[in-house]
mmCIF file of C-alpha atoms and ligand atoms in Angstrom:
data_model
loop_
_atom_site.group_PDB
_atom_site.id
_atom_site.type_symbol
_atom_site.label_atom_id
_atom_site.label_comp_id
_atom_site.label_asym_id
_atom_site.label_seq_id
_atom_site.Cartn_x
_atom_site.Cartn_y
_atom_site.Cartn_z
ATOM 1 C CA MET A 225 0.000 0.000 0.000
ATOM 2 C CA THR A 226 1.639 3.227 -1.145
ATOM 3 C CA HIS A 227 0.335 6.491 0.276
ATOM 4 C CA VAL A 228 1.132 9.609 -1.750
ATOM 5 C CA VAL A 229 0.677 13.234 -0.681
ATOM 6 C CA ALA A 230 1.421 15.956 -3.215
ATOM 7 C CA CYS A 231 1.599 19.598 -2.111
ATOM 8 C CA LEU A 232 1.333 21.958 -5.088
ATOM 9 C CA ASP A 233 2.966 25.159 -3.925
ATOM 10 C CA GLY A 234 0.796 28.254 -4.344
ATOM 11 C CA PHE A 235 -1.954 26.339 -6.158
ATOM 12 C CA ASP A 236 -4.700 28.870 -5.484
ATOM 13 C CA PRO A 237 -8.243 27.623 -6.246
ATOM 14 C CA GLU A 238 -8.451 30.343 -8.932
ATOM 15 C CA TYR A 239 -5.880 28.490 -11.062
ATOM 16 C CA LEU A 240 -8.194 25.475 -11.168
ATOM 17 C CA ALA A 241 -11.080 27.674 -12.200
ATOM 18 C CA ALA A 242 -9.076 29.243 -15.050
ATOM 19 C CA THR A 243 -7.558 26.155 -16.691
ATOM 20 C CA GLU A 244 -8.899 22.750 -17.707
ATOM 21 C CA THR A 245 -7.615 20.015 -15.409
ATOM 22 C CA PRO A 246 -8.949 16.661 -16.633
ATOM 23 C CA GLY A 247 -6.674 14.607 -14.355
ATOM 24 C CA TRP A 248 -7.643 16.544 -11.230
ATOM 25 C CA ASP A 249 -11.340 16.419 -12.161
ATOM 26 C CA ARG A 250 -11.290 12.666 -12.700
ATOM 27 C CA ILE A 251 -9.796 12.093 -9.232
ATOM 28 C CA ALA A 252 -12.459 14.372 -7.743
ATOM 29 C CA ASP A 253 -15.217 12.493 -9.593
ATOM 30 C CA GLU A 254 -14.026 9.037 -8.646
ATOM 31 C CA GLY A 255 -12.826 10.025 -5.156
ATOM 32 C CA SER A 256 -13.539 13.433 -3.734
ATOM 33 C CA GLY A 257 -12.357 17.014 -3.920
ATOM 34 C CA GLY A 258 -13.076 20.561 -2.874
ATOM 35 C CA THR A 259 -11.335 23.231 -0.847
ATOM 36 C CA CYS A 260 -9.896 23.035 2.628
ATOM 37 C CA GLU A 261 -8.091 25.375 4.995
ATOM 38 C CA GLY A 262 -4.350 25.759 5.120
ATOM 39 C CA LEU A 263 -2.426 27.110 8.075
ATOM 40 C CA VAL A 264 -1.992 30.787 8.976
ATOM 41 C CA PRO A 265 0.498 32.350 8.499
ATOM 42 C CA SER A 266 -0.165 31.056 4.965
ATOM 43 C CA LEU A 267 3.485 30.324 4.170
ATOM 44 C CA THR A 268 5.241 27.507 2.345
ATOM 45 C CA ASN A 269 7.300 25.982 5.150
ATOM 46 C CA VAL A 270 4.607 26.414 7.813
ATOM 47 C CA ASN A 271 2.162 24.461 5.658
ATOM 48 C CA ASN A 272 4.648 21.861 4.395
ATOM 49 C CA VAL A 273 5.674 21.098 7.963
ATOM 50 C CA GLY A 274 2.004 21.094 8.990
ATOM 51 C CA ILE A 275 1.167 18.531 6.307
ATOM 52 C CA VAL A 276 4.173 16.320 7.031
ATOM 53 C CA THR A 277 3.604 16.370 10.804
ATOM 54 C CA ALA A 278 -0.197 16.253 10.418
ATOM 55 C CA ALA A 279 -0.203 18.888 13.130
ATOM 56 C CA PHE A 280 -0.867 22.569 13.707
ATOM 57 C CA PRO A 281 1.961 24.957 14.657
ATOM 58 C CA ALA A 282 0.865 24.800 18.326
ATOM 59 C CA GLU A 283 2.094 21.221 18.268
ATOM 60 C CA ASN A 284 4.859 21.242 15.625
ATOM 61 C CA GLY A 285 6.370 24.615 16.595
ATOM 62 C CA LEU A 286 6.871 26.040 13.091
ATOM 63 C CA THR A 287 5.512 29.595 13.126
ATOM 64 C CA GLY A 288 7.060 31.301 10.083
ATOM 65 C CA ASN A 289 10.058 31.514 7.785
ATOM 66 C CA THR A 290 11.633 33.846 10.331
ATOM 67 C CA TYR A 291 11.334 34.045 14.110
ATOM 68 C CA TYR A 292 12.492 36.380 16.841
ATOM 69 C CA ASP A 293 14.603 35.200 19.736
ATOM 70 C CA PRO A 294 13.966 37.701 22.567
ATOM 71 C CA GLU A 295 16.910 36.463 24.661
ATOM 72 C CA ARG A 296 19.432 37.094 21.899
ATOM 73 C CA ASP A 297 17.388 40.017 20.596
ATOM 74 C CA GLU A 298 17.732 38.884 17.016
ATOM 75 C CA GLN A 299 15.712 37.485 14.163
ATOM 76 C CA ALA A 300 16.762 34.299 12.384
ATOM 77 C CA PHE A 301 15.474 31.923 9.726
ATOM 78 C CA MET A 302 13.360 29.062 11.029
ATOM 79 C CA ASN A 303 14.648 26.531 8.544
ATOM 80 C CA ASP A 304 16.154 23.531 10.281
ATOM 81 C CA PRO A 305 14.729 20.571 12.190
ATOM 82 C CA SER A 306 15.802 21.939 15.587
ATOM 83 C CA HIS A 307 12.670 24.115 15.458
ATOM 84 C CA LEU A 308 10.299 21.165 15.202
ATOM 85 C CA ARG A 309 8.560 20.154 18.405
ATOM 86 C CA CYS A 310 7.188 16.840 17.155
ATOM 87 C CA GLU A 311 8.050 14.029 14.780
ATOM 88 C CA THR A 312 6.824 13.921 11.206
ATOM 89 C CA VAL A 313 4.376 11.297 9.979
ATOM 90 C CA LEU A 314 7.204 10.014 7.771
ATOM 91 C CA GLN A 315 9.503 9.628 10.786
ATOM 92 C CA ARG A 316 6.862 7.696 12.701
ATOM 93 C CA ARG A 317 6.258 5.431 9.732
ATOM 94 C CA ALA A 318 9.994 4.882 9.185
ATOM 95 C CA ALA A 319 10.338 3.963 12.872
ATOM 96 C CA ALA A 320 7.581 1.395 12.348
ATOM 97 C CA GLY A 321 9.663 -0.230 9.611
ATOM 98 C CA GLU A 322 8.045 1.406 6.576
ATOM 99 C CA THR A 323 9.934 2.794 3.589
ATOM 100 C CA VAL A 324 9.252 6.503 3.121
ATOM 101 C CA ALA A 325 10.442 9.245 0.769
ATOM 102 C CA ALA A 326 10.221 13.031 0.471
ATOM 103 C CA LEU A 327 10.907 15.263 -2.545
ATOM 104 C CA VAL A 328 10.793 19.031 -2.143
ATOM 105 C CA ALA A 329 11.991 22.100 -4.016
ATOM 106 C CA LYS A 330 14.564 23.542 -1.632
ATOM 107 C CA ASP A 331 17.388 22.108 0.432
ATOM 108 C CA LYS A 332 16.316 23.820 3.634
ATOM 109 C CA LEU A 333 12.878 22.272 3.501
ATOM 110 C CA VAL A 334 14.225 18.780 2.850
ATOM 111 C CA GLU A 335 16.092 18.978 6.156
ATOM 112 C CA MET A 336 12.804 19.535 7.977
ATOM 113 C CA VAL A 337 10.429 17.203 6.133
ATOM 114 C CA GLY A 338 12.864 14.504 4.981
ATOM 115 C CA GLN A 339 14.102 13.221 8.331
ATOM 116 C CA ASP A 340 14.584 9.421 8.427
ATOM 117 C CA CYS A 341 13.430 9.030 4.811
ATOM 118 C CA GLU A 342 15.071 6.443 2.561
ATOM 119 C CA VAL A 343 15.039 9.092 -0.151
ATOM 120 C CA ALA A 344 15.019 12.772 0.855
ATOM 121 C CA ALA A 345 15.924 15.008 -2.048
ATOM 122 C CA SER A 346 15.448 18.527 -3.356
ATOM 123 C CA ALA A 347 15.191 19.935 -6.865
ATOM 124 C CA GLU A 348 17.789 22.471 -5.769
ATOM 125 C CA ASN A 349 20.457 19.854 -5.226
ATOM 126 C CA PRO A 350 19.299 16.352 -6.215
ATOM 127 C CA PRO A 351 21.494 13.247 -5.905
ATOM 128 C CA ASP A 352 23.218 12.184 -9.144
ATOM 129 C CA TRP A 353 21.212 8.957 -9.494
ATOM 130 C CA LEU A 354 17.957 10.921 -9.483
ATOM 131 C CA ALA A 355 19.210 13.548 -11.946
ATOM 132 C CA ASP A 356 20.525 10.764 -14.186
ATOM 133 C CA ALA A 357 17.131 9.041 -14.175
ATOM 134 C CA VAL A 358 14.819 12.068 -14.460
ATOM 135 C CA GLY A 359 17.147 14.599 -16.074
ATOM 136 C CA GLU A 360 18.942 17.578 -14.620
ATOM 137 C CA PRO A 361 16.365 19.723 -12.831
ATOM 138 C CA PRO A 362 15.796 23.213 -14.153
ATOM 139 C CA GLY A 363 16.829 25.870 -11.618
ATOM 140 C CA ILE A 364 14.512 26.289 -8.633
ATOM 141 C CA TYR A 365 13.604 29.759 -9.888
ATOM 142 C CA SER A 366 12.350 28.339 -13.177
ATOM 143 C CA GLY A 367 8.826 27.268 -13.956
ATOM 144 C CA GLY A 368 9.946 23.738 -14.813
ATOM 145 C CA ALA A 369 11.168 22.850 -11.321
ATOM 146 C CA SER A 370 7.694 21.854 -10.155
ATOM 147 C CA ALA A 371 7.085 19.498 -13.094
ATOM 148 C CA TRP A 372 10.539 17.995 -12.524
ATOM 149 C CA LEU A 373 9.612 17.222 -8.904
ATOM 150 C CA LEU A 374 6.412 15.440 -9.940
ATOM 151 C CA ASP A 375 8.384 13.500 -12.602
ATOM 152 C CA ALA A 376 10.907 12.517 -9.941
ATOM 153 C CA ALA A 377 8.060 11.368 -7.674
ATOM 154 C CA VAL A 378 6.651 9.213 -10.486
ATOM 155 C CA HIS A 379 10.127 7.759 -11.021
ATOM 156 C CA LEU A 380 10.391 6.806 -7.330
ATOM 157 C CA LEU A 381 6.989 5.133 -7.412
ATOM 158 C CA ASP A 382 8.008 3.222 -10.550
ATOM 159 C CA THR A 383 11.327 2.018 -9.198
ATOM 160 C CA ARG A 384 10.961 1.623 -5.422
ATOM 161 C CA ASP A 385 8.677 -0.202 -3.095
ATOM 162 C CA LEU A 386 7.505 2.758 -1.036
ATOM 163 C CA ASP A 387 4.952 2.842 1.752
ATOM 164 C CA ALA A 388 4.656 6.621 1.768
ATOM 165 C CA LEU A 389 5.821 9.446 -0.489
ATOM 166 C CA TYR A 390 5.595 13.194 0.059
ATOM 167 C CA VAL A 391 6.275 15.514 -2.872
ATOM 168 C CA SER A 392 6.111 19.292 -2.705
ATOM 169 C CA THR A 393 6.647 21.730 -5.590
ATOM 170 C CA THR A 394 7.615 25.429 -5.788
ATOM 171 C CA ASP A 395 5.498 28.570 -6.094
ATOM 172 C CA VAL A 396 7.643 30.607 -8.467
ATOM 173 C CA ILE A 397 5.025 30.521 -11.261
ATOM 174 C CA PRO A 398 2.016 31.578 -9.134
ATOM 175 C CA HIS A 399 4.128 34.373 -7.637
ATOM 176 C CA LYS A 400 4.844 35.683 -11.137
ATOM 177 C CA HIS A 401 1.733 34.762 -13.162
ATOM 178 C CA GLY A 402 -1.964 35.097 -12.378
ATOM 179 C CA PRO A 403 -4.676 32.579 -13.306
ATOM 180 C CA GLY A 404 -5.216 32.335 -17.059
ATOM 181 C CA GLU A 405 -1.835 33.791 -18.078
ATOM 182 C CA PRO A 406 -0.030 31.498 -20.557
ATOM 183 C CA ALA A 407 2.810 30.577 -18.181
ATOM 184 C CA ALA A 408 0.284 29.816 -15.431
ATOM 185 C CA GLU A 409 -1.813 27.681 -17.786
ATOM 186 C CA GLU A 410 1.260 25.667 -18.758
ATOM 187 C CA TRP A 411 2.158 25.172 -15.095
ATOM 188 C CA VAL A 412 -1.386 24.109 -14.170
ATOM 189 C CA ARG A 413 -1.419 21.562 -17.021
ATOM 190 C CA GLU A 414 1.949 20.200 -15.844
ATOM 191 C CA MET A 415 0.643 19.926 -12.272
ATOM 192 C CA ASP A 416 -2.495 18.223 -13.552
ATOM 193 C CA ASP A 417 -0.534 15.689 -15.598
ATOM 194 C CA GLY A 418 1.762 15.006 -12.663
ATOM 195 C CA VAL A 419 -1.052 14.514 -10.159
ATOM 196 C CA ALA A 420 -2.833 12.166 -12.586
ATOM 197 C CA ALA A 421 0.376 10.136 -13.028
ATOM 198 C CA LEU A 422 0.821 9.896 -9.245
ATOM 199 C CA ALA A 423 -2.784 8.781 -8.801
ATOM 200 C CA GLU A 424 -2.234 5.997 -11.335
ATOM 201 C CA ARG A 425 0.742 4.655 -9.417
ATOM 202 C CA GLY A 426 -0.072 5.206 -5.756
ATOM 203 C CA ASP A 427 -2.707 3.171 -3.984
ATOM 204 C CA ALA A 428 -4.070 6.253 -2.259
ATOM 205 C CA LEU A 429 -3.378 9.911 -3.028
ATOM 206 C CA VAL A 430 -4.127 13.349 -1.639
ATOM 207 C CA ALA A 431 -3.135 16.385 -3.700
ATOM 208 C CA THR A 432 -3.512 19.778 -2.084
ATOM 209 C CA ALA A 433 -1.625 23.068 -1.663
ATOM 210 C CA ASP A 434 0.228 24.951 1.022
ATOM 211 C CA HIS A 435 -1.381 28.346 0.392
ATOM 212 C CA GLY A 436 -3.136 30.436 -2.243
ATOM 213 C CA MET A 437 -1.905 33.628 -3.882
ATOM 214 C CA ASN A 438 -3.279 37.155 -4.362
ATOM 215 C CA HIS A 439 -2.228 40.293 -6.167
ATOM 216 C CA LYS A 440 -0.870 42.904 -3.750
ATOM 217 C CA SER A 441 -0.925 46.645 -4.380
ATOM 218 C CA VAL A 442 -0.395 48.183 -0.927
ATOM 219 C CA CYS A 443 2.652 47.971 1.323
ATOM 220 C CA VAL A 444 2.427 48.905 5.000
ATOM 221 C CA ASP A 445 5.623 49.653 6.917
ATOM 222 C CA LEU A 446 4.787 48.327 10.388
ATOM 223 C CA ASP A 447 8.148 49.447 11.797
ATOM 224 C CA ALA A 448 7.455 52.997 10.669
ATOM 225 C CA ALA A 449 3.891 52.871 12.016
ATOM 226 C CA LEU A 450 5.037 51.693 15.457
ATOM 227 C CA ASP A 451 7.857 54.215 15.426
ATOM 228 C CA ARG A 452 5.412 57.002 14.699
ATOM 229 C CA GLU A 453 3.450 56.001 17.816
ATOM 230 C CA GLY A 454 6.628 55.956 19.894
ATOM 231 C CA LEU A 455 6.487 52.205 20.513
ATOM 232 C CA ASP A 456 9.728 50.233 20.865
ATOM 233 C CA ALA A 457 9.015 46.939 19.132
ATOM 234 C CA GLU A 458 10.393 44.120 17.032
ATOM 235 C CA VAL A 459 8.388 43.412 13.881
ATOM 236 C CA VAL A 460 8.871 39.888 12.499
ATOM 237 C CA ARG A 461 7.741 39.753 8.871
ATOM 238 C CA LEU A 462 7.027 36.071 8.628
ATOM 239 C CA ILE A 463 7.617 35.499 4.897
ATOM 240 C CA THR A 464 11.229 36.672 5.202
ATOM 241 C CA ASP A 465 13.659 34.035 3.884
ATOM 242 C CA GLU A 466 16.639 33.738 1.563
ATOM 243 C CA HIS A 467 14.543 33.173 -1.564
ATOM 244 C CA THR A 468 13.546 36.776 -2.180
ATOM 245 C CA TYR A 469 13.107 36.338 -5.951
ATOM 246 C CA HIS A 470 9.676 34.844 -5.318
ATOM 247 C CA HIS A 471 8.115 37.375 -2.979
ATOM 248 C CA GLN A 472 10.673 40.124 -2.235
ATOM 249 C CA ASN A 473 10.091 39.317 1.454
ATOM 250 C CA LEU A 474 6.698 41.021 1.203
ATOM 251 C CA GLY A 475 3.835 39.055 2.761
ATOM 252 C CA GLY A 476 0.667 39.700 4.733
ATOM 253 C CA ALA A 477 1.551 38.427 8.224
ATOM 254 C CA ALA A 478 3.794 39.642 11.057
ATOM 255 C CA TYR A 479 4.341 39.036 14.752
ATOM 256 C CA VAL A 480 4.932 42.122 16.866
ATOM 257 C CA TYR A 481 7.023 41.910 20.031
ATOM 258 C CA LEU A 482 6.673 45.019 22.204
ATOM 259 C CA ARG A 483 9.637 45.843 24.418
ATOM 260 C CA ASP A 484 7.278 47.717 26.754
ATOM 261 C CA GLY A 485 3.534 47.428 27.178
ATOM 262 C CA ASP A 486 1.116 44.887 25.780
ATOM 263 C CA ALA A 487 -1.237 44.223 22.882
ATOM 264 C CA ALA A 488 -3.716 46.829 24.147
ATOM 265 C CA ASP A 489 -1.136 49.430 23.078
ATOM 266 C CA LEU A 490 -1.682 48.262 19.490
ATOM 267 C CA ASP A 491 -5.440 49.002 19.261
ATOM 268 C CA TRP A 492 -4.781 51.973 16.940
ATOM 269 C CA LEU A 493 -2.991 49.691 14.474
ATOM 270 C CA ARG A 494 -6.342 48.208 13.363
ATOM 271 C CA ASP A 495 -7.208 51.586 11.841
ATOM 272 C CA VAL A 496 -4.074 51.751 9.672
ATOM 273 C CA ASP A 497 -5.044 51.339 6.023
ATOM 274 C CA GLY A 498 -3.852 47.919 4.823
ATOM 275 C CA VAL A 499 -3.996 46.308 8.280
ATOM 276 C CA GLU A 500 -6.980 44.003 8.651
ATOM 277 C CA GLU A 501 -6.527 42.365 12.010
ATOM 278 C CA VAL A 502 -4.385 42.738 15.120
ATOM 279 C CA LEU A 503 -4.781 39.593 17.212
ATOM 280 C CA PRO A 504 -3.333 39.521 20.738
ATOM 281 C CA THR A 505 -1.283 36.422 21.593
ATOM 282 C CA ASP A 506 -4.062 34.309 23.105
ATOM 283 C CA GLU A 507 -6.547 35.138 20.372
ATOM 284 C CA ALA A 508 -4.021 34.388 17.610
ATOM 285 C CA ALA A 509 -3.010 31.140 19.315
ATOM 286 C CA GLU A 510 -6.587 29.982 19.686
ATOM 287 C CA ARG A 511 -7.850 30.982 16.254
ATOM 288 C CA PHE A 512 -4.945 29.670 14.195
ATOM 289 C CA ARG A 513 -3.649 27.022 16.641
ATOM 290 C CA LEU A 514 -0.296 28.734 17.054
ATOM 291 C CA PRO A 515 2.101 28.240 19.984
ATOM 292 C CA ALA A 516 1.396 31.155 22.347
ATOM 293 C CA ASP A 517 5.052 31.279 23.401
ATOM 294 C CA ALA A 518 6.310 32.039 19.871
ATOM 295 C CA VAL A 519 4.042 34.655 18.312
ATOM 296 C CA GLY A 520 4.991 37.770 20.270
ATOM 297 C CA ASP A 521 2.398 40.180 21.673
ATOM 298 C CA ALA A 522 0.248 40.178 18.540
ATOM 299 C CA LEU A 523 -0.237 38.640 15.115
ATOM 300 C CA VAL A 524 -0.900 41.349 12.516
ATOM 301 C CA LEU A 525 -2.650 40.332 9.297
ATOM 302 C CA GLY A 526 -2.966 42.305 6.086
ATOM 303 C CA THR A 527 -5.945 42.841 3.818
ATOM 304 C CA GLU A 528 -6.367 40.850 0.620
ATOM 305 C CA SER A 529 -4.365 43.453 -1.308
ATOM 306 C CA SER A 530 -1.709 44.439 1.238
ATOM 307 C CA VAL A 531 1.698 43.241 2.392
ATOM 308 C CA PHE A 532 4.079 44.364 5.134
ATOM 309 C CA GLY A 533 7.505 45.709 4.275
ATOM 310 C CA PRO A 534 9.706 48.777 4.113
ATOM 311 C CA VAL A 535 8.287 51.997 2.663
ATOM 312 C CA ASP A 536 10.654 54.769 1.595
ATOM 313 C CA ASP A 537 8.805 57.661 3.110
ATOM 314 C CA GLY A 538 5.958 57.150 5.546
ATOM 315 C CA VAL A 539 3.835 54.179 6.534
ATOM 316 C CA ARG A 540 1.981 53.271 3.363
ATOM 317 C CA GLY A 541 3.348 52.711 -0.139
ATOM 318 C CA GLU A 542 2.441 51.058 -3.397
ATOM 319 C CA VAL A 543 3.656 47.679 -4.648
ATOM 320 C CA ASP A 544 2.786 45.414 -7.565
ATOM 321 C CA LEU A 545 3.347 41.721 -6.906
ATOM 322 C CA ARG A 546 1.595 38.448 -6.154
ATOM 323 C CA SER A 547 2.160 37.102 -2.660
ATOM 324 C CA HIS A 548 0.665 35.375 0.382
ATOM 325 C CA GLY A 549 0.970 35.067 4.160
ATOM 326 C CA SER A 550 -2.375 36.350 5.435
ATOM 327 C CA HIS A 551 -5.635 34.478 6.021
ATOM 328 C CA HIS A 552 -6.769 35.598 2.547
ATOM 329 C CA GLU A 553 -4.452 32.957 1.058
ATOM 330 C CA ARG A 554 -5.612 30.276 3.451
ATOM 331 C CA GLU A 555 -8.138 28.463 1.265
ATOM 332 C CA VAL A 556 -6.588 25.715 -0.870
ATOM 333 C CA PRO A 557 -7.982 23.031 -3.180
ATOM 334 C CA TYR A 558 -7.635 19.305 -2.656
ATOM 335 C CA VAL A 559 -8.501 16.027 -4.345
ATOM 336 C CA THR A 560 -8.158 12.540 -2.969
ATOM 337 C CA THR A 561 -8.650 9.076 -4.408
ATOM 338 C CA THR A 562 -9.986 7.904 -1.021
ATOM 339 C CA GLY A 563 -13.256 9.834 -1.058
ATOM 340 C CA ALA A 564 -12.360 11.504 2.247
ATOM 341 C CA THR A 565 -13.404 15.072 3.087
ATOM 342 C CA LEU A 566 -10.538 17.290 4.208
ATOM 343 C CA GLU A 567 -11.215 20.176 6.571
ATOM 344 C CA TYR A 568 -7.530 21.188 6.673
ATOM 345 C CA ASN A 569 -4.578 20.460 4.407
ATOM 346 C CA VAL A 570 -2.796 19.024 7.463
ATOM 347 C CA ASP A 571 -5.359 16.195 7.331
ATOM 348 C CA ALA A 572 -3.745 14.895 4.115
ATOM 349 C CA PHE A 573 -1.744 11.990 5.589
ATOM 350 C CA PRO A 574 -4.421 11.005 8.154
ATOM 351 C CA ALA A 575 -6.988 10.930 5.305
ATOM 352 C CA LEU A 576 -4.974 8.117 3.683
ATOM 353 C CA GLU A 577 -4.910 5.875 6.760
HETATM 354 ZN ZN1 LIG B 722 4.396 28.206 -1.043
#
């Protein structure tokens, strides 16, 4: 029995609406499909780790691409397994004697989701035997990297006796191309072909996404806004990572750590244009199942069209990009051969049991 979970990075439901997807539709007809909720902050690693641990951040500990360490008073990338507070489903299955594999786009993610896997590889730096079999992967900033990952997953299913396989693609195309644009249509067709090929080979499959994607036109400088109010604070923009080509480190979610005072001092922030919600620690933890000890004094979420980042002069500026991070990119599509109904994308592995 081979269980396959495919996470199509940035596969917003609007892409499915804009392009014909016969493979996806057939799985939905014969099994089930629909939309489910991803995790907030709606970021790649948060959701990949959520899916692979089958757990919310409150349990698995992964709260963003970047975190703030108050004791050292510095921000750092949250991109290695030391940040995980629980085992992955793949680790538990490997410990039970099963053969498991994980294929992801980037090296840093493979360290977190590929622990104890017989095969744990990235498109960024694949082992020679995989590149020899599937071809050299296009660069991870190219549109072809996602199709290469699904091809590599098909190759593993064809050549190995796996009990479980996780494959996760990259969101460079949805960051750069909206639904219906030619490059997006090509990508959607490649994802559709790949998912159909996986469904043919696995005994049970869930395909879903980590987060959606929206066009962003407004940038709010939270540091400048807090400064203007005379508040000494650390703003952690949660999308911040080393892969800035995708999103320019502009996303719609931030944790705010106040050096003095508490979340009540941030009430005014709700009225700043481009800010949709300011959730104090306990509220954020409860609503999005986040660990209360790692989200600062408040979680700040943007509107559908806004991101948080530096503005040259003042608090509010204009941008033109596609990005994610807020609860507006939380809804994701799914299909499964099992007929199960998924409430959350983190239910993907449990839905196969
Ligand atoms: Zn992503």
